[in-house]
Amino acid sequence: MAAEEPAAAVDLSKMKVNEVFGHLCATCHGKQLDGGQGGSLIDGEWKHGASDADLFRSIAKGNLQLGMTPWEGVLTKDQIRALVIYIREKEKEARFKGLTFPVPEPGKVVKTERENYVFEMVVEEGLEHPWAIAFLPDGGKLVTERPGRLRLIDAKGKLHPEAVEGTPEVMAFGQGGLLEVAVHPNYTENGWVYLGFSDGWREKVPGKEKSKVSALTAVVRGRIKDHQWVDQEWIYRDDKKFYGSSGVHFGTRFVFDAGYLYFIVGERGGLEVAQDLSMPQGKVFRLHDDGRVPTDNPFVGKDGALPGIWSYGHRNPQGLDMDPRDGHLYDTEHGPRGGDECNLILPGRNYGWPVITYGMNYNGTPMTSETYRQGMEQPVTYWVPSIATCGLSFYRGDRFPQWKNDLFVGALKQKEVRRLRIIDQEVVEEEIVLKDYGRVRDVTDAPDGYLYVILNDPDCIVRLVPQG
Ligand code: HEC
């Protein structure tokens, strides 16, 4: 049991993690965690074990001989877990302090571990909150703008001044709007363009000034003729009862494979709904590319389960792609604070949200100490502190031979593109290849062999081109 109870009668359960640290730990470990009577917690040196589990044990069990209080009994497991995340955040911050990444400049060469590239501007002006890009066989490109517009860049690289007319109305609020765009793998024959967006409606609430929005992720396909959206078909539009007013976690991101379409419906801020197979939120879906449910989906015929579900227990995936070498599907999920994940997505599996997570609440209150549970999947890798993952792409091209089949991960908050090398479903290398130009909304390889990056703030599209 704890040797010393905290002196003043403060309610620890309501405290944010930085307050808990300030209250209980700072006297010995320093306000900046840089040490005092107790050691530094940010110098990367751990006398009593360096893993998360070791830190957890150090805090819970303490070491009375050395003068470290055992905190179990005073703090809950969830609070101790939050402290571990907090220490990790500060440790990372300290490691990168003073380290500057060369901010890429158009035309300048950026050197990375395996390839050097020139950062080239594709569209510098005229886009508002671009979200995704798709490549047409003639060299043209389609770009979504979150407020609800589909834009065309012609084969010569010129942005058409007008949006494509007649695309579906979207609920543009919060993180919602027109999100994903992709062209069918047989686009040349069938002309299908797929859009993912927040679908829904607004209604007046009597006596209230603001109208109420109800929204959910939806998928359509259509064709573009004479700059008009035509032949529209709904691919995925779920029951109205699942529509909700939350403005967060819509998902989308499309992967086509063998006649199937994979896409994400985020958990819409609903947490536990991600575990409920009778609800679409927090799931990866697999449908035929025309919207029919494949009869061999994992939950087909299971009582109460939605048959389109491929995997569940997801929070806010914002990246999805398939390994060209072995057909394994990966996602990146925007976790809570400290819980961003990259997952190998297998049919029928449970990815654990919100039961297990490596994160805590954004405001620094604890969520759970559980990072592992039988019957739930562990991520391939995770990021503590969070990088705010967004956009995900394997590199299939030939122009960067040393990057072939590597996985590129975008990050909004950290303004990064990271390169992961995956061998046998394990991450064996991780490197930041681009940093600090803008928030990375999407990263994708392209038929021309370059790597395209969509940035927000500044809103632009750039590409990485081999040097020389
Ligand atoms: C009364 C002083 C004191 C307080 C209060 C205190 N610690 Fe410690 N802590 C120590 C000492 C001393 C050690 C052992 C350092 C060593 O072995 O050199 C230690 C060790 C640790 C370690 C292991 C460090 C390593 O190198 O492996 C962690 C983690 C830690 N403390 C976290 C905390 C946290 C979190 C709190 C607040 C909940 C806290 N401590 C409060 C004095 C304290």
PDB file of C-alpha atoms and ligand atoms in Angstrom, residues 4 20-21 24-29 37-41 43 45-50 54-56 58-59 63 66-69 71 75 80 83-84 87, ligand 1:
ATOM      1  CA  GLU A   4       2.227   8.369   1.962  1.00  0.00           C
ATOM      2  CA  VAL A  20      -1.620  14.409 -11.355  1.00  0.00           C
ATOM      3  CA  PHE A  21       2.030  14.530 -12.276  1.00  0.00           C
ATOM      4  CA  LEU A  24       2.327  13.739  -6.963  1.00  0.00           C
ATOM      5  CA  CYS A  25       5.517  13.362  -8.935  1.00  0.00           C
ATOM      6  CA  ALA A  26       7.026  16.749  -9.730  1.00  0.00           C
ATOM      7  CA  THR A  27       8.555  17.278  -6.278  1.00  0.00           C
ATOM      8  CA  CYS A  28      10.978  14.418  -6.931  1.00  0.00           C
ATOM      9  CA  HIS A  29      11.131  14.138 -10.720  1.00  0.00           C
ATOM     10  CA  GLN A  37      15.602  13.652  -5.945  1.00  0.00           C
ATOM     11  CA  GLY A  38      14.157  11.055  -8.320  1.00  0.00           C
ATOM     12  CA  GLY A  39      15.759  10.473 -11.704  1.00  0.00           C
ATOM     13  CA  SER A  40      15.032  12.212 -14.982  1.00  0.00           C
ATOM     14  CA  LEU A  41      12.113  10.638 -16.839  1.00  0.00           C
ATOM     15  CA  ASP A  43      16.639  11.284 -20.755  1.00  0.00           C
ATOM     16  CA  GLU A  45      17.584   6.027 -19.594  1.00  0.00           C
ATOM     17  CA  TRP A  46      15.554   3.627 -17.525  1.00  0.00           C
ATOM     18  CA  LYS A  47      17.155   1.937 -14.528  1.00  0.00           C
ATOM     19  CA  HIS A  48      14.202  -0.287 -13.807  1.00  0.00           C
ATOM     20  CA  GLY A  49      13.192  -1.279 -17.322  1.00  0.00           C
ATOM     21  CA  ALA A  50      12.299   0.722 -20.421  1.00  0.00           C
ATOM     22  CA  ASP A  54       8.248  -1.648 -16.773  1.00  0.00           C
ATOM     23  CA  LEU A  55       7.281   2.003 -16.318  1.00  0.00           C
ATOM     24  CA  PHE A  56       3.844   0.923 -15.194  1.00  0.00           C
ATOM     25  CA  SER A  58       7.885   1.219 -11.425  1.00  0.00           C
ATOM     26  CA  ILE A  59       5.009   3.602 -10.743  1.00  0.00           C
ATOM     27  CA  ASN A  63      10.796   1.240  -4.596  1.00  0.00           C
ATOM     28  CA  LEU A  66      15.318   4.043  -3.188  1.00  0.00           C
ATOM     29  CA  GLY A  67      12.662   6.496  -2.099  1.00  0.00           C
ATOM     30  CA  MET A  68      10.108   5.926  -4.842  1.00  0.00           C
ATOM     31  CA  THR A  69       6.569   5.767  -3.531  1.00  0.00           C
ATOM     32  CA  TRP A  71       1.400   4.489  -6.168  1.00  0.00           C
ATOM     33  CA  LEU A  75      -3.831   5.835  -8.253  1.00  0.00           C
ATOM     34  CA  ILE A  80      -1.025   4.969 -13.957  1.00  0.00           C
ATOM     35  CA  LEU A  83       1.050   8.700 -16.559  1.00  0.00           C
ATOM     36  CA  VAL A  84       3.048   6.253 -18.697  1.00  0.00           C
ATOM     37  CA  ILE A  87       5.998  10.356 -19.654  1.00  0.00           C
TER      38      ILE A  87
HETATM   39  C1  HEC B   1       9.496  10.974  -2.941  1.00  0.00           C
HETATM   40  C2  HEC B   1      10.131  11.112  -4.220  1.00  0.00           C
HETATM   41  C3  HEC B   1       9.409  10.534  -5.434  1.00  0.00           C
HETATM   42  C4  HEC B   1       8.120  10.741  -5.835  1.00  0.00           C
HETATM   43  C5  HEC B   1       7.076  11.616  -5.167  1.00  0.00           C
HETATM   44  C6  HEC B   1       7.960  10.002  -7.070  1.00  0.00           C
HETATM   45  N1  HEC B   1       9.095   9.359  -7.390  1.00  0.00           N
HETATM   46 FE1  HEC B   1       9.393   8.173  -8.979  1.00  0.00          FE
HETATM   47  N2  HEC B   1      11.225   7.683  -8.319  1.00  0.00           N
HETATM   48  C7  HEC B   1      11.837   8.224  -7.209  1.00  0.00           C
HETATM   49  C8  HEC B   1      13.113   7.612  -7.015  1.00  0.00           C
HETATM   50  C9  HEC B   1      14.117   7.951  -5.936  1.00  0.00           C
HETATM   51  C10 HEC B   1      13.237   6.638  -8.042  1.00  0.00           C
HETATM   52  C11 HEC B   1      14.369   5.678  -8.265  1.00  0.00           C
HETATM   53  C12 HEC B   1      15.409   6.329  -9.114  1.00  0.00           C
HETATM   54  C13 HEC B   1      16.620   5.455  -9.285  1.00  0.00           C
HETATM   55  O1  HEC B   1      16.532   4.222  -9.253  1.00  0.00           O
HETATM   56  O2  HEC B   1      17.666   6.072  -9.482  1.00  0.00           O
HETATM   57  C14 HEC B   1      12.027   6.730  -8.846  1.00  0.00           C
HETATM   58  C15 HEC B   1      11.793   5.977  -9.972  1.00  0.00           C
HETATM   59  C16 HEC B   1      10.737   6.176 -10.830  1.00  0.00           C
HETATM   60  C17 HEC B   1      10.583   5.521 -12.098  1.00  0.00           C
HETATM   61  C18 HEC B   1      11.541   4.511 -12.700  1.00  0.00           C
HETATM   62  C19 HEC B   1      12.690   5.256 -13.329  1.00  0.00           C
HETATM   63  C20 HEC B   1      13.722   4.351 -13.984  1.00  0.00           C
HETATM   64  O3  HEC B   1      14.804   4.865 -14.283  1.00  0.00           O
HETATM   65  O4  HEC B   1      13.442   3.186 -14.255  1.00  0.00           O
HETATM   66  C21 HEC B   1       9.439   6.008 -12.664  1.00  0.00           C
HETATM   67  C22 HEC B   1       8.852   5.655 -14.019  1.00  0.00           C
HETATM   68  C23 HEC B   1       8.884   6.946 -11.722  1.00  0.00           C
HETATM   69  N3  HEC B   1       9.698   7.024 -10.632  1.00  0.00           N
HETATM   70  C24 HEC B   1       7.698   7.649 -11.939  1.00  0.00           C
HETATM   71  C25 HEC B   1       7.093   8.393 -10.935  1.00  0.00           C
HETATM   72  C26 HEC B   1       5.769   8.941 -11.062  1.00  0.00           C
HETATM   73  C27 HEC B   1       4.871   8.838 -12.290  1.00  0.00           C
HETATM   74  C28 HEC B   1       5.497   9.560  -9.882  1.00  0.00           C
HETATM   75  C29 HEC B   1       4.222  10.239  -9.485  1.00  0.00           C
HETATM   76  C30 HEC B   1       3.005   9.434  -9.533  1.00  0.00           C
HETATM   77  C31 HEC B   1       6.663   9.426  -9.048  1.00  0.00           C
HETATM   78  N4  HEC B   1       7.594   8.715  -9.711  1.00  0.00           N
HETATM   79  C32 HEC B   1       6.789   9.991  -7.805  1.00  0.00           C
HETATM   80  C33 HEC B   1      11.323   9.214  -6.395  1.00  0.00           C
HETATM   81  C34 HEC B   1      10.007   9.647  -6.422  1.00  0.00           C
END
